[in-house]
C-alpha positions as a printed Julia matrix, in Angstrom:
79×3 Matrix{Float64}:
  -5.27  -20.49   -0.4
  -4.98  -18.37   -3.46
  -5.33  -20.34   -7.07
  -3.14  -18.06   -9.54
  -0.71  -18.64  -12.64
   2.74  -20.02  -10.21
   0.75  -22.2    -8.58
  -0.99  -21.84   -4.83
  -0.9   -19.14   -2.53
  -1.16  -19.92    1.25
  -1.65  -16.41    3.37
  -1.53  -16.97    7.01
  -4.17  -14.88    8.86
  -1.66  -13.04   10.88
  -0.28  -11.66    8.04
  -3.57  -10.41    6.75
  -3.47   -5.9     6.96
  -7.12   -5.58    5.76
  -9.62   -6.17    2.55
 -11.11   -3.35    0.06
 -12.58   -3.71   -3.79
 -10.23   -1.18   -6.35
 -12.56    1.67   -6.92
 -12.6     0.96  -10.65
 -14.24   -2.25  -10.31
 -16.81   -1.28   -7.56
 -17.83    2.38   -9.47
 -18.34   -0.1   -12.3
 -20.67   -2.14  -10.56
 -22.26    0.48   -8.44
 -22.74    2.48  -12.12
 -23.81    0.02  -14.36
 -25.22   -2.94  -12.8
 -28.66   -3.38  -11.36
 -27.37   -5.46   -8.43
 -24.71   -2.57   -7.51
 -23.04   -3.56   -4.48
 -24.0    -7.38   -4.92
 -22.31   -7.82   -8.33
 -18.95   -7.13   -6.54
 -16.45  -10.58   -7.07
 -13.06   -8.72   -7.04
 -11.76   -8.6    -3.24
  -7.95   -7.82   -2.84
  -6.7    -8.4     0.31
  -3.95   -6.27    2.15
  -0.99   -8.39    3.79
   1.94   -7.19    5.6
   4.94   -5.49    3.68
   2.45   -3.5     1.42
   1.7    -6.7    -0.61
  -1.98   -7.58   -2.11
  -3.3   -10.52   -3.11
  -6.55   -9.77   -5.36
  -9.71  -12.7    -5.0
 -12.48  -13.61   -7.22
 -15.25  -14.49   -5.4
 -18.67  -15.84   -6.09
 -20.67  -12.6    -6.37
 -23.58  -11.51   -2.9
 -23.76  -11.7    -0.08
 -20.89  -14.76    0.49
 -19.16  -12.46   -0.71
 -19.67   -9.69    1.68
 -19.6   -12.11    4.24
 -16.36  -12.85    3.64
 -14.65   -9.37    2.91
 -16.29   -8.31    6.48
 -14.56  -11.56    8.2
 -11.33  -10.33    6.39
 -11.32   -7.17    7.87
 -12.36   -8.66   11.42
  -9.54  -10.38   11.0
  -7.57   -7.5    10.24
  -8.8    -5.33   13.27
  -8.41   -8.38   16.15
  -4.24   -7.77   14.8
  -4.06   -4.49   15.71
  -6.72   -4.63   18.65
């Protein structure tokens, strides 16, 4: 579930296309912070009907963790 100004999002995993961090906000972080790919937090996930949902994570490696589970997810669908 996705917290955002209507209320709750619910994505089913099924519906789930893939995961990626807009270029803007990972050149940012790559460029200018000292953790680079660990100060990531923005994940927007890819769902069917070219929809995205965009995520703000706790920053490290949970949050790898999870974008790589997302787009597990997202290859078992079209495996």
């Amino acid at each position: 579930m996705a917290s955002r100004p209507e209320g709750l999002l619910s994505l089913r995993w099924s519906d789930i296309e893939g995961a990626t961090v807009d270029a803007t906000h990972a050149n940012e972080a790559l460029a200018s912070l000292p953790e680079g790919k660990l100060a990531l937090n923005r994940l927007k996930v890819l769902l069917q009907g070219g929809r995205a949902v965009e995520l703000e994570l706790e920053a490290g490696a949970s949050f790898l963790g999870f974008w790589n589970a997302l787009k597990m997810v997202a290859s078992l669908r079209h495996a």
